[in-house]
Structure formats: structure tokens, C-alpha cells
Amino acid sequence: MTAINDVDNFNKGLVSHQLIIPTDVNGCYGRGAVFEDILHRFDALVTHIASADGAEKMTFPPILPRSLIEKLGYMDNFPQLAGSVHSFAGNERQAHELSERLRQGQRWEDLLEPTEVMLTPAACYPVYPLFSGLLPAGGRLVTLHSWVYRHEPSIEATRLQSFRIREYVRVGAPDVVIEWRDMWLARGLKLLQGLGLPAQSDVASDPFFGRIGKMMAADQTEQRLKFEILTPVISTEKPTAVCSFNWHQDHFSSKFGIRQSEQALAHTACLGFGLERVTLALIKTHGFEPKQWPDAVREQLWQ
Ligand code: ZN
């Protein structure tokens, strides 16, 4: 178990060094300038080591069509983590009622209606529909940055409701996709260890909902579909995942008709660096003052 004191001391240090800016909601803090500098420097390092790969760069807003969330099956597997955007679409009388209820301290949210969008729960989701049809020879490689949302409020600085992922998505023939995933697993580990983090990789599973979800998670582990790179941040016994690698086989390809040839569906895989988590791991390992970090680390980030 993680000691509450460890969590608390780390949070206090982050706040007193103006690395994070607390709000009234757990998992929803602001980031100070130094925190952002570390985060962007790390992201630039990822770009640098992967530059020869020639990934197509895409940027999406932190919202997704509701219909896409439905098609991807997210509500079947992770309803507990979902974030839905609602807005007011009523008449004048209902608007008045909403204001009145607010003034009287009553609940008012039932006067809102769901919009056509939900919050993006995974950086790679918007790209799969774009791959529909026959892929070019050799497949495709895309990189994305996205703010993602997960409803899991926590006092742990590493467990955020909204955070940034630097993601790469590979689509193509199964052996190409697997080879790419394995190459990145070694490359990601080398990158993080090279920054002085005691990082290790391990097989992992997603937090699928409920009893059936437990079986799905066990299946995912058994088939070695998900790997994570972990490093201690607030606990050595339960290190934090800072990068995750997912091999979806033809899960997305079958939904969107993504083909590697006239006869065969493609496979997809993705990897994502949790940028806030890497930043926090660096701070935890090297201290609250980046100016005092080891030269070998500073040289790589502030080159
Ligand atoms: Zn992904």
C-alpha cells in the first residue's frame, strides 16, 4: 500500500515549488511554468528520437463524436471512466428554472441534454476511422498529442482526470505492427532509463468494468496484448505506468474495414507516453528543482 504521507509530501513539494497549482477537485490541478517546460522538453526528445520514422502528425481536439465512442465499444468496457459533454437546449422558462435552482442551491444538471460529443478517453481513437479501406503498401504511422479524460479522481498526483498523451499509432500487416511495437518497447525503455528513471517493462491489462471485465483483463494479460513501462513515483511497490503499448490485433480494423490487402484485415497497435506522469517521475527521481538535476539528464532535455 502507498502511504498517505508519501502522497501528501509529494503533493506538498509540488505545490510549494509551484510545479502544480491545486484546485478544489482531485485530479484536476493546474501546471506551473517549470512543470510545463519539463513536459515539453521530454516531448521534444520523443519527437527527436522518432524523427527518422516519418510519422504523419495529426491534432484533434479533446472531444470526440458520441457516435464514435459508441462504435468503439467504450461504454461497454469503461463506462466508469467516461466523460460526456452536456449543454442546455431548453426554452426561456427552463433557463429561468435552471437559474432559480442554482440560486437556491438545488441540483440543476437534469435540465441539460447530452451533446453530440464526449471527452476523448484515448488519444488514438480519432484516427481509426481515417484508416478505413485498403492501406498503402507498408501501412501507416501517425503521431498525435491529445488531452484525454478519465473519471478517476484521486489525491495521487499521478492519477489525473485530464492529462496529455504523446501517442504513436501503427497500422499494417500483423508482423509489421508487432515488430514496430517491440522496437518501441526497447526504445522507450532506453529513453526513460537514459534519463535516470529506474524504469522496467511489464505485461499489463486495462481497467475493464465489472465481473466480465475481470475476465477480459485476464485474457488481455494472457495474450500479452498490453505492455507498460513502469517507474516508481509515489510508491516503489506499486510503480506508475508512464508509457503503455497496446496491440489491438484486428479489433479496430474489423470495426472500420481497415485492410492490408484485398483479402486480409490489418492489425493496429499504439503506444502512448503519459506526459504528466513522465514529468512527475523525473521530478520524483531528480528533485523539485530541475536546475539541480544531474548534468547527464539536463543535457538531454535542455540540449
Ligand atoms: Zn492508443
PDB file of C-alpha atoms and ligand atoms in Angstrom:
ATOM      1  CA  MET A   1       0.000   0.000   0.000  1.00  0.00           C
ATOM      2  CA  THR A   2       1.060   3.526  -0.745  1.00  0.00           C
ATOM      3  CA  ALA A   3       1.433   5.503   2.437  1.00  0.00           C
ATOM      4  CA  ILE A   4      -0.841   8.546   2.528  1.00  0.00           C
ATOM      5  CA  ASN A   5       2.124  10.508   3.908  1.00  0.00           C
ATOM      6  CA  ASP A   6       4.183   9.821   0.790  1.00  0.00           C
ATOM      7  CA  VAL A   7       1.352  11.029  -1.434  1.00  0.00           C
ATOM      8  CA  ASP A   8       0.836  14.064   0.761  1.00  0.00           C
ATOM      9  CA  ASN A   9       4.525  15.017   0.999  1.00  0.00           C
ATOM     10  CA  PHE A  10       4.980  14.725  -2.753  1.00  0.00           C
ATOM     11  CA  ASN A  11       1.880  16.891  -3.359  1.00  0.00           C
ATOM     12  CA  LYS A  12       3.113  19.499  -0.854  1.00  0.00           C
ATOM     13  CA  GLY A  13       6.509  19.642  -2.522  1.00  0.00           C
ATOM     14  CA  LEU A  14       4.951  20.021  -5.968  1.00  0.00           C
ATOM     15  CA  VAL A  15       2.740  22.871  -4.739  1.00  0.00           C
ATOM     16  CA  SER A  16       5.421  24.690  -2.719  1.00  0.00           C
ATOM     17  CA  HIS A  17       7.772  24.616  -5.732  1.00  0.00           C
ATOM     18  CA  GLN A  18       4.956  25.972  -7.920  1.00  0.00           C
ATOM     19  CA  LEU A  19       5.139  22.905 -10.131  1.00  0.00           C
ATOM     20  CA  ILE A  20       1.409  22.263  -9.744  1.00  0.00           C
ATOM     21  CA  ILE A  21      -1.475  24.599  -8.897  1.00  0.00           C
ATOM     22  CA  PRO A  22      -4.208  22.917  -6.839  1.00  0.00           C
ATOM     23  CA  THR A  23      -7.950  23.332  -7.462  1.00  0.00           C
ATOM     24  CA  ASP A  24     -10.946  22.157  -5.399  1.00  0.00           C
ATOM     25  CA  VAL A  25     -11.199  18.949  -7.434  1.00  0.00           C
ATOM     26  CA  ASN A  26      -8.876  15.937  -7.103  1.00  0.00           C
ATOM     27  CA  GLY A  27      -7.041  15.050 -10.295  1.00  0.00           C
ATOM     28  CA  CYS A  28      -7.671  18.497 -11.769  1.00  0.00           C
ATOM     29  CA  TYR A  29      -4.650  20.646 -10.846  1.00  0.00           C
ATOM     30  CA  GLY A  30      -3.007  23.350 -12.948  1.00  0.00           C
ATOM     31  CA  ARG A  31       0.600  23.132 -14.151  1.00  0.00           C
ATOM     32  CA  GLY A  32       3.231  25.756 -13.420  1.00  0.00           C
ATOM     33  CA  ALA A  33       5.764  27.064 -15.958  1.00  0.00           C
ATOM     34  CA  VAL A  34       8.616  24.815 -14.815  1.00  0.00           C
ATOM     35  CA  PHE A  35       6.405  21.721 -14.913  1.00  0.00           C
ATOM     36  CA  GLU A  36       5.341  22.627 -18.460  1.00  0.00           C
ATOM     37  CA  ASP A  37       8.929  23.207 -19.506  1.00  0.00           C
ATOM     38  CA  ILE A  38       9.956  19.712 -18.369  1.00  0.00           C
ATOM     39  CA  LEU A  39       6.911  18.189 -20.078  1.00  0.00           C
ATOM     40  CA  HIS A  40       7.580  19.922 -23.408  1.00  0.00           C
ATOM     41  CA  ARG A  41      11.307  19.118 -23.266  1.00  0.00           C
ATOM     42  CA  PHE A  42      10.548  15.437 -22.799  1.00  0.00           C
ATOM     43  CA  ASP A  43       8.013  15.527 -25.623  1.00  0.00           C
ATOM     44  CA  ALA A  44      10.615  17.155 -27.900  1.00  0.00           C
ATOM     45  CA  LEU A  45      13.050  14.372 -27.017  1.00  0.00           C
ATOM     46  CA  VAL A  46      10.462  11.770 -28.106  1.00  0.00           C
ATOM     47  CA  THR A  47       9.999  13.662 -31.388  1.00  0.00           C
ATOM     48  CA  HIS A  48      13.763  13.731 -31.844  1.00  0.00           C
ATOM     49  CA  ILE A  49      14.408  10.015 -31.325  1.00  0.00           C
ATOM     50  CA  ALA A  50      11.484   9.073 -33.602  1.00  0.00           C
ATOM     51  CA  SER A  51      12.097  11.677 -36.321  1.00  0.00           C
ATOM     52  CA  ALA A  52      13.529   9.195 -38.850  1.00  0.00           C
ATOM     53  CA  ASP A  53      10.344   7.080 -38.636  1.00  0.00           C
ATOM     54  CA  GLY A  54       8.454   9.694 -40.660  1.00  0.00           C
ATOM     55  CA  ALA A  55       5.161   9.606 -38.745  1.00  0.00           C
ATOM     56  CA  GLU A  56       2.248  11.689 -40.087  1.00  0.00           C
ATOM     57  CA  LYS A  57       1.338  14.296 -37.479  1.00  0.00           C
ATOM     58  CA  MET A  58      -2.310  14.911 -36.606  1.00  0.00           C
ATOM     59  CA  THR A  59      -4.006  17.001 -33.939  1.00  0.00           C
ATOM     60  CA  PHE A  60      -7.553  16.549 -32.658  1.00  0.00           C
ATOM     61  CA  PRO A  61      -9.497  18.470 -30.011  1.00  0.00           C
ATOM     62  CA  PRO A  62     -10.114  16.763 -26.648  1.00  0.00           C
ATOM     63  CA  ILE A  63     -13.651  15.819 -27.728  1.00  0.00           C
ATOM     64  CA  LEU A  64     -14.918  13.006 -29.945  1.00  0.00           C
ATOM     65  CA  PRO A  65     -18.173  12.306 -31.761  1.00  0.00           C
ATOM     66  CA  ARG A  66     -20.514  10.460 -29.381  1.00  0.00           C
ATOM     67  CA  SER A  67     -21.221   8.036 -32.243  1.00  0.00           C
ATOM     68  CA  LEU A  68     -17.514   7.106 -32.395  1.00  0.00           C
ATOM     69  CA  ILE A  69     -17.393   6.325 -28.652  1.00  0.00           C
ATOM     70  CA  GLU A  70     -20.433   4.103 -29.183  1.00  0.00           C
ATOM     71  CA  LYS A  71     -18.920   2.334 -32.180  1.00  0.00           C
ATOM     72  CA  LEU A  72     -15.604   1.738 -30.387  1.00  0.00           C
ATOM     73  CA  GLY A  73     -17.436  -0.038 -27.562  1.00  0.00           C
ATOM     74  CA  TYR A  74     -16.032   2.270 -24.884  1.00  0.00           C
ATOM     75  CA  MET A  75     -19.325   2.386 -22.954  1.00  0.00           C
ATOM     76  CA  ASP A  76     -19.424  -1.429 -22.868  1.00  0.00           C
ATOM     77  CA  ASN A  77     -15.951  -1.704 -21.367  1.00  0.00           C
ATOM     78  CA  PHE A  78     -15.155   1.501 -19.428  1.00  0.00           C
ATOM     79  CA  PRO A  79     -18.418   3.309 -18.515  1.00  0.00           C
ATOM     80  CA  GLN A  80     -16.897   4.236 -15.135  1.00  0.00           C
ATOM     81  CA  LEU A  81     -14.165   6.322 -16.817  1.00  0.00           C
ATOM     82  CA  ALA A  82     -16.264   8.085 -19.471  1.00  0.00           C
ATOM     83  CA  GLY A  83     -16.906  11.821 -19.637  1.00  0.00           C
ATOM     84  CA  SER A  84     -19.935  13.104 -21.510  1.00  0.00           C
ATOM     85  CA  VAL A  85     -20.496  16.708 -22.618  1.00  0.00           C
ATOM     86  CA  HIS A  86     -23.941  18.119 -21.840  1.00  0.00           C
ATOM     87  CA  SER A  87     -25.380  21.525 -22.602  1.00  0.00           C
ATOM     88  CA  PHE A  88     -28.595  23.483 -22.246  1.00  0.00           C
ATOM     89  CA  ALA A  89     -31.045  23.283 -25.130  1.00  0.00           C
ATOM     90  CA  GLY A  90     -34.276  24.296 -23.408  1.00  0.00           C
ATOM     91  CA  ASN A  91     -36.602  27.289 -23.646  1.00  0.00           C
ATOM     92  CA  GLU A  92     -36.745  30.550 -21.715  1.00  0.00           C
ATOM     93  CA  ARG A  93     -38.901  29.113 -18.939  1.00  0.00           C
ATOM     94  CA  GLN A  94     -36.493  26.196 -18.385  1.00  0.00           C
ATOM     95  CA  ALA A  95     -33.499  28.560 -18.437  1.00  0.00           C
ATOM     96  CA  HIS A  96     -35.187  30.569 -15.707  1.00  0.00           C
ATOM     97  CA  GLU A  97     -35.836  27.416 -13.704  1.00  0.00           C
ATOM     98  CA  LEU A  98     -32.160  26.452 -14.010  1.00  0.00           C
ATOM     99  CA  SER A  99     -31.031  29.834 -12.631  1.00  0.00           C
ATOM    100  CA  GLU A 100     -33.564  29.626  -9.820  1.00  0.00           C
ATOM    101  CA  ARG A 101     -32.441  26.166  -8.776  1.00  0.00           C
ATOM    102  CA  LEU A 102     -28.805  27.272  -8.813  1.00  0.00           C
ATOM    103  CA  ARG A 103     -29.607  30.262  -6.619  1.00  0.00           C
ATOM    104  CA  GLN A 104     -31.434  28.039  -4.155  1.00  0.00           C
ATOM    105  CA  GLY A 105     -28.601  25.522  -4.007  1.00  0.00           C
ATOM    106  CA  GLN A 106     -30.628  22.783  -5.723  1.00  0.00           C
ATOM    107  CA  ARG A 107     -29.398  20.339  -8.371  1.00  0.00           C
ATOM    108  CA  TRP A 108     -29.875  21.605 -11.922  1.00  0.00           C
ATOM    109  CA  GLU A 109     -27.965  19.176 -14.149  1.00  0.00           C
ATOM    110  CA  ASP A 110     -31.078  17.235 -15.165  1.00  0.00           C
ATOM    111  CA  LEU A 111     -32.077  20.319 -17.205  1.00  0.00           C
ATOM    112  CA  LEU A 112     -29.095  19.700 -19.512  1.00  0.00           C
ATOM    113  CA  GLU A 113     -29.074  17.404 -22.511  1.00  0.00           C
ATOM    114  CA  PRO A 114     -26.269  15.313 -23.987  1.00  0.00           C
ATOM    115  CA  THR A 115     -24.497  16.968 -26.915  1.00  0.00           C
ATOM    116  CA  GLU A 116     -23.115  15.128 -29.950  1.00  0.00           C
ATOM    117  CA  VAL A 117     -19.653  14.924 -28.314  1.00  0.00           C
ATOM    118  CA  MET A 118     -17.915  13.173 -25.433  1.00  0.00           C
ATOM    119  CA  LEU A 119     -14.475  13.789 -23.895  1.00  0.00           C
ATOM    120  CA  THR A 120     -11.651  11.907 -25.622  1.00  0.00           C
ATOM    121  CA  PRO A 121     -10.689   8.907 -23.458  1.00  0.00           C
ATOM    122  CA  ALA A 122      -7.729   7.721 -25.594  1.00  0.00           C
ATOM    123  CA  ALA A 123      -5.526   9.797 -27.878  1.00  0.00           C
ATOM    124  CA  CYS A 124      -5.617   7.336 -30.765  1.00  0.00           C
ATOM    125  CA  TYR A 125      -9.407   6.928 -31.068  1.00  0.00           C
ATOM    126  CA  PRO A 126      -9.986   9.649 -33.703  1.00  0.00           C
ATOM    127  CA  VAL A 127      -7.593   8.095 -36.230  1.00  0.00           C
ATOM    128  CA  TYR A 128      -9.074   4.612 -36.746  1.00  0.00           C
ATOM    129  CA  PRO A 129     -11.992   5.747 -38.961  1.00  0.00           C
ATOM    130  CA  LEU A 130      -9.424   7.504 -41.197  1.00  0.00           C
ATOM    131  CA  PHE A 131      -7.681   4.199 -41.976  1.00  0.00           C
ATOM    132  CA  SER A 132     -10.837   2.625 -43.480  1.00  0.00           C
ATOM    133  CA  GLY A 133     -10.327   0.765 -46.753  1.00  0.00           C
ATOM    134  CA  LEU A 134      -7.174  -0.594 -48.354  1.00  0.00           C
ATOM    135  CA  LEU A 135      -3.960   0.693 -46.728  1.00  0.00           C
ATOM    136  CA  PRO A 136      -0.956   1.851 -48.770  1.00  0.00           C
ATOM    137  CA  ALA A 137       1.876  -0.716 -49.039  1.00  0.00           C
ATOM    138  CA  GLY A 138       3.738  -0.822 -45.720  1.00  0.00           C
ATOM    139  CA  GLY A 139       0.738   0.546 -43.797  1.00  0.00           C
ATOM    140  CA  ARG A 140       0.641   3.891 -41.975  1.00  0.00           C
ATOM    141  CA  LEU A 141       2.206   5.532 -38.954  1.00  0.00           C
ATOM    142  CA  VAL A 142       0.587   8.514 -37.197  1.00  0.00           C
ATOM    143  CA  THR A 143       1.624  10.594 -34.200  1.00  0.00           C
ATOM    144  CA  LEU A 144      -0.767  12.615 -32.053  1.00  0.00           C
ATOM    145  CA  HIS A 145      -0.884  14.766 -28.957  1.00  0.00           C
ATOM    146  CA  SER A 146      -4.109  14.824 -27.042  1.00  0.00           C
ATOM    147  CA  TRP A 147      -5.673  15.802 -23.760  1.00  0.00           C
ATOM    148  CA  VAL A 148      -7.542  12.751 -22.560  1.00  0.00           C
ATOM    149  CA  TYR A 149     -10.186  12.385 -19.859  1.00  0.00           C
ATOM    150  CA  ARG A 150     -10.669   9.564 -17.339  1.00  0.00           C
ATOM    151  CA  HIS A 151     -13.109   9.871 -14.471  1.00  0.00           C
ATOM    152  CA  GLU A 152     -10.913   8.586 -11.668  1.00  0.00           C
ATOM    153  CA  PRO A 153     -10.452  11.399  -9.145  1.00  0.00           C
ATOM    154  CA  SER A 154      -7.574  10.694  -6.770  1.00  0.00           C
ATOM    155  CA  ILE A 155      -5.305  12.512  -4.363  1.00  0.00           C
ATOM    156  CA  GLU A 156      -2.300  10.926  -6.098  1.00  0.00           C
ATOM    157  CA  ALA A 157      -0.556  13.499  -8.294  1.00  0.00           C
ATOM    158  CA  THR A 158      -0.026  10.818 -10.959  1.00  0.00           C
ATOM    159  CA  ARG A 159      -3.720   9.973 -11.314  1.00  0.00           C
ATOM    160  CA  LEU A 160      -5.339  12.830 -13.184  1.00  0.00           C
ATOM    161  CA  GLN A 161      -8.798  13.312 -14.621  1.00  0.00           C
ATOM    162  CA  SER A 162      -7.367  15.198 -17.605  1.00  0.00           C
ATOM    163  CA  PHE A 163      -3.852  14.751 -18.920  1.00  0.00           C
ATOM    164  CA  ARG A 164      -1.750  14.695 -22.070  1.00  0.00           C
ATOM    165  CA  ILE A 165      -0.642  11.717 -24.083  1.00  0.00           C
ATOM    166  CA  ARG A 166       2.027  11.656 -26.781  1.00  0.00           C
ATOM    167  CA  GLU A 167       0.874   8.852 -28.977  1.00  0.00           C
ATOM    168  CA  TYR A 168       2.042   6.845 -31.992  1.00  0.00           C
ATOM    169  CA  VAL A 169      -0.304   4.584 -33.948  1.00  0.00           C
ATOM    170  CA  ARG A 170       0.862   1.898 -36.383  1.00  0.00           C
ATOM    171  CA  VAL A 171      -1.421   0.119 -38.806  1.00  0.00           C
ATOM    172  CA  GLY A 172      -0.379  -2.586 -41.275  1.00  0.00           C
ATOM    173  CA  ALA A 173       0.343  -6.301 -41.614  1.00  0.00           C
ATOM    174  CA  PRO A 174       0.439  -8.178 -38.264  1.00  0.00           C
ATOM    175  CA  ASP A 175       4.200  -8.890 -38.329  1.00  0.00           C
ATOM    176  CA  VAL A 176       4.987  -5.260 -39.217  1.00  0.00           C
ATOM    177  CA  VAL A 177       2.841  -3.999 -36.342  1.00  0.00           C
ATOM    178  CA  ILE A 178       4.343  -6.405 -33.796  1.00  0.00           C
ATOM    179  CA  GLU A 179       7.892  -5.641 -34.889  1.00  0.00           C
ATOM    180  CA  TRP A 180       7.160  -1.919 -34.526  1.00  0.00           C
ATOM    181  CA  ARG A 181       5.668  -2.421 -31.045  1.00  0.00           C
ATOM    182  CA  ASP A 182       8.707  -4.425 -29.907  1.00  0.00           C
ATOM    183  CA  MET A 183      11.105  -1.853 -31.370  1.00  0.00           C
ATOM    184  CA  TRP A 184       9.341   0.928 -29.429  1.00  0.00           C
ATOM    185  CA  LEU A 185       9.211  -1.090 -26.218  1.00  0.00           C
ATOM    186  CA  ALA A 186      13.018  -1.326 -26.273  1.00  0.00           C
ATOM    187  CA  ARG A 187      13.384   2.283 -27.444  1.00  0.00           C
ATOM    188  CA  GLY A 188      11.005   3.669 -24.809  1.00  0.00           C
ATOM    189  CA  LEU A 189      12.766   1.774 -22.052  1.00  0.00           C
ATOM    190  CA  LYS A 190      16.168   3.020 -23.217  1.00  0.00           C
ATOM    191  CA  LEU A 191      14.898   6.597 -23.403  1.00  0.00           C
ATOM    192  CA  LEU A 192      13.443   6.573 -19.885  1.00  0.00           C
ATOM    193  CA  GLN A 193      16.360   4.699 -18.306  1.00  0.00           C
ATOM    194  CA  GLY A 194      18.710   7.099 -20.078  1.00  0.00           C
ATOM    195  CA  LEU A 195      17.004   9.926 -18.176  1.00  0.00           C
ATOM    196  CA  GLY A 196      17.915   8.208 -14.905  1.00  0.00           C
ATOM    197  CA  LEU A 197      14.497   6.646 -14.262  1.00  0.00           C
ATOM    198  CA  PRO A 198      14.536   3.104 -12.786  1.00  0.00           C
ATOM    199  CA  ALA A 199      12.053   2.029 -15.478  1.00  0.00           C
ATOM    200  CA  GLN A 200      11.016  -1.569 -16.213  1.00  0.00           C
ATOM    201  CA  SER A 201       8.503  -3.045 -18.634  1.00  0.00           C
ATOM    202  CA  ASP A 202       5.751  -5.496 -17.751  1.00  0.00           C
ATOM    203  CA  VAL A 203       2.638  -7.117 -19.183  1.00  0.00           C
ATOM    204  CA  ALA A 204      -0.493  -5.173 -18.194  1.00  0.00           C
ATOM    205  CA  SER A 205      -4.262  -5.025 -18.590  1.00  0.00           C
ATOM    206  CA  ASP A 206      -6.909  -2.315 -18.908  1.00  0.00           C
ATOM    207  CA  PRO A 207      -9.396  -1.497 -16.088  1.00  0.00           C
ATOM    208  CA  PHE A 208     -12.397  -3.155 -17.805  1.00  0.00           C
ATOM    209  CA  PHE A 209     -15.638  -2.668 -15.842  1.00  0.00           C
ATOM    210  CA  GLY A 210     -17.263  -5.355 -13.716  1.00  0.00           C
ATOM    211  CA  ARG A 211     -17.031  -9.124 -13.440  1.00  0.00           C
ATOM    212  CA  ILE A 212     -16.920  -9.794 -17.179  1.00  0.00           C
ATOM    213  CA  GLY A 213     -14.317  -7.045 -17.346  1.00  0.00           C
ATOM    214  CA  LYS A 214     -12.069  -9.008 -14.970  1.00  0.00           C
ATOM    215  CA  MET A 215     -12.158 -11.922 -17.407  1.00  0.00           C
ATOM    216  CA  MET A 216     -11.377  -9.616 -20.333  1.00  0.00           C
ATOM    217  CA  ALA A 217      -8.416  -8.187 -18.415  1.00  0.00           C
ATOM    218  CA  ALA A 218      -7.115 -11.699 -17.647  1.00  0.00           C
ATOM    219  CA  ASP A 219      -7.447 -12.607 -21.331  1.00  0.00           C
ATOM    220  CA  GLN A 220      -5.589  -9.436 -22.334  1.00  0.00           C
ATOM    221  CA  THR A 221      -2.726 -10.315 -19.981  1.00  0.00           C
ATOM    222  CA  GLU A 222      -2.595 -13.917 -21.142  1.00  0.00           C
ATOM    223  CA  GLN A 223      -2.377 -12.881 -24.791  1.00  0.00           C
ATOM    224  CA  ARG A 224       0.255 -10.268 -23.922  1.00  0.00           C
ATOM    225  CA  LEU A 225      -1.691  -7.560 -25.765  1.00  0.00           C
ATOM    226  CA  LYS A 226      -0.729  -4.735 -23.403  1.00  0.00           C
ATOM    227  CA  PHE A 227       2.654  -3.751 -22.011  1.00  0.00           C
ATOM    228  CA  GLU A 228       3.577  -0.858 -19.783  1.00  0.00           C
ATOM    229  CA  ILE A 229       6.794   0.835 -18.794  1.00  0.00           C
ATOM    230  CA  LEU A 230       6.640   1.465 -15.073  1.00  0.00           C
ATOM    231  CA  THR A 231       8.741   3.561 -12.763  1.00  0.00           C
ATOM    232  CA  PRO A 232       8.356   4.377  -9.056  1.00  0.00           C
ATOM    233  CA  VAL A 233       6.815   7.805  -8.426  1.00  0.00           C
ATOM    234  CA  ILE A 234       4.794   7.667  -5.240  1.00  0.00           C
ATOM    235  CA  SER A 235       5.455   4.050  -4.373  1.00  0.00           C
ATOM    236  CA  THR A 236       8.209   1.541  -5.081  1.00  0.00           C
ATOM    237  CA  GLU A 237       5.927  -1.476  -4.537  1.00  0.00           C
ATOM    238  CA  LYS A 238       3.335  -0.135  -6.979  1.00  0.00           C
ATOM    239  CA  PRO A 239       5.306   1.727  -9.650  1.00  0.00           C
ATOM    240  CA  THR A 240       3.471   4.100 -12.000  1.00  0.00           C
ATOM    241  CA  ALA A 241       2.868   3.321 -15.680  1.00  0.00           C
ATOM    242  CA  VAL A 242       4.451   6.111 -17.729  1.00  0.00           C
ATOM    243  CA  CYS A 243       4.114   4.549 -21.171  1.00  0.00           C
ATOM    244  CA  SER A 244       1.689   1.948 -22.470  1.00  0.00           C
ATOM    245  CA  PHE A 245       1.778  -0.247 -25.571  1.00  0.00           C
ATOM    246  CA  ASN A 246      -1.383  -1.772 -26.963  1.00  0.00           C
ATOM    247  CA  TRP A 247      -1.658  -4.358 -29.689  1.00  0.00           C
ATOM    248  CA  HIS A 248      -5.327  -4.372 -30.744  1.00  0.00           C
ATOM    249  CA  GLN A 249      -4.931  -7.149 -33.333  1.00  0.00           C
ATOM    250  CA  ASP A 250      -7.930  -6.607 -35.695  1.00  0.00           C
ATOM    251  CA  HIS A 251     -10.243  -5.112 -33.031  1.00  0.00           C
ATOM    252  CA  PHE A 252     -10.343  -1.654 -34.685  1.00  0.00           C
ATOM    253  CA  SER A 253      -9.676  -2.907 -38.232  1.00  0.00           C
ATOM    254  CA  SER A 254     -12.797  -5.071 -38.169  1.00  0.00           C
ATOM    255  CA  LYS A 255     -14.950  -2.153 -36.972  1.00  0.00           C
ATOM    256  CA  PHE A 256     -13.698   0.218 -39.654  1.00  0.00           C
ATOM    257  CA  GLY A 257     -12.869  -2.165 -42.507  1.00  0.00           C
ATOM    258  CA  ILE A 258      -9.121  -1.445 -42.453  1.00  0.00           C
ATOM    259  CA  ARG A 259      -7.454  -3.851 -44.904  1.00  0.00           C
ATOM    260  CA  GLN A 260      -3.791  -4.609 -45.553  1.00  0.00           C
ATOM    261  CA  SER A 261      -4.721  -6.442 -48.783  1.00  0.00           C
ATOM    262  CA  GLU A 262      -7.893  -7.231 -50.733  1.00  0.00           C
ATOM    263  CA  GLN A 263      -8.345 -10.360 -48.604  1.00  0.00           C
ATOM    264  CA  ALA A 264      -6.918  -9.559 -45.166  1.00  0.00           C
ATOM    265  CA  LEU A 265      -7.703  -7.143 -42.361  1.00  0.00           C
ATOM    266  CA  ALA A 266      -4.810  -5.101 -40.998  1.00  0.00           C
ATOM    267  CA  HIS A 267      -3.659  -5.061 -37.391  1.00  0.00           C
ATOM    268  CA  THR A 268      -3.227  -1.913 -35.298  1.00  0.00           C
ATOM    269  CA  ALA A 269      -1.048  -1.058 -32.315  1.00  0.00           C
ATOM    270  CA  CYS A 270      -0.432   2.146 -30.412  1.00  0.00           C
ATOM    271  CA  LEU A 271       1.865   3.468 -27.753  1.00  0.00           C
ATOM    272  CA  GLY A 272       1.403   6.491 -25.542  1.00  0.00           C
ATOM    273  CA  PHE A 273       3.696   8.368 -23.185  1.00  0.00           C
ATOM    274  CA  GLY A 274       1.761   9.868 -20.275  1.00  0.00           C
ATOM    275  CA  LEU A 275       3.459  13.267 -20.380  1.00  0.00           C
ATOM    276  CA  GLU A 276       2.421  14.414 -16.898  1.00  0.00           C
ATOM    277  CA  ARG A 277       3.453  11.059 -15.448  1.00  0.00           C
ATOM    278  CA  VAL A 278       6.897  11.156 -17.068  1.00  0.00           C
ATOM    279  CA  THR A 279       7.314  14.720 -15.789  1.00  0.00           C
ATOM    280  CA  LEU A 280       6.327  13.656 -12.260  1.00  0.00           C
ATOM    281  CA  ALA A 281       8.643  10.621 -12.429  1.00  0.00           C
ATOM    282  CA  LEU A 282      11.559  12.887 -13.381  1.00  0.00           C
ATOM    283  CA  ILE A 283      10.723  15.294 -10.533  1.00  0.00           C
ATOM    284  CA  LYS A 284      10.390  12.442  -8.034  1.00  0.00           C
ATOM    285  CA  THR A 285      13.693  10.877  -9.124  1.00  0.00           C
ATOM    286  CA  HIS A 286      15.817  14.009  -9.534  1.00  0.00           C
ATOM    287  CA  GLY A 287      14.180  16.524  -7.184  1.00  0.00           C
ATOM    288  CA  PHE A 288      11.843  19.519  -7.212  1.00  0.00           C
ATOM    289  CA  GLU A 289      14.460  21.850  -8.754  1.00  0.00           C
ATOM    290  CA  PRO A 290      15.321  20.913 -12.371  1.00  0.00           C
ATOM    291  CA  LYS A 291      18.324  23.277 -12.268  1.00  0.00           C
ATOM    292  CA  GLN A 292      19.898  20.851  -9.779  1.00  0.00           C
ATOM    293  CA  TRP A 293      19.210  17.706 -11.792  1.00  0.00           C
ATOM    294  CA  PRO A 294      22.238  15.642 -12.898  1.00  0.00           C
ATOM    295  CA  ASP A 295      24.073  17.095 -15.896  1.00  0.00           C
ATOM    296  CA  ALA A 296      23.575  13.871 -17.873  1.00  0.00           C
ATOM    297  CA  VAL A 297      19.801  14.347 -17.626  1.00  0.00           C
ATOM    298  CA  ARG A 298      19.828  18.127 -18.174  1.00  0.00           C
ATOM    299  CA  GLU A 299      21.968  17.776 -21.284  1.00  0.00           C
ATOM    300  CA  GLN A 300      19.396  15.542 -22.932  1.00  0.00           C
ATOM    301  CA  LEU A 301      16.359  17.620 -22.068  1.00  0.00           C
ATOM    302  CA  TRP A 302      17.778  21.122 -22.401  1.00  0.00           C
ATOM    303  CA  GLN A 303      20.159  20.476 -25.288  1.00  0.00           C
TER     304      GLN A 303
HETATM  305 ZN    ZN B   1      -3.870   4.357 -28.184  1.00  0.00          ZN
END
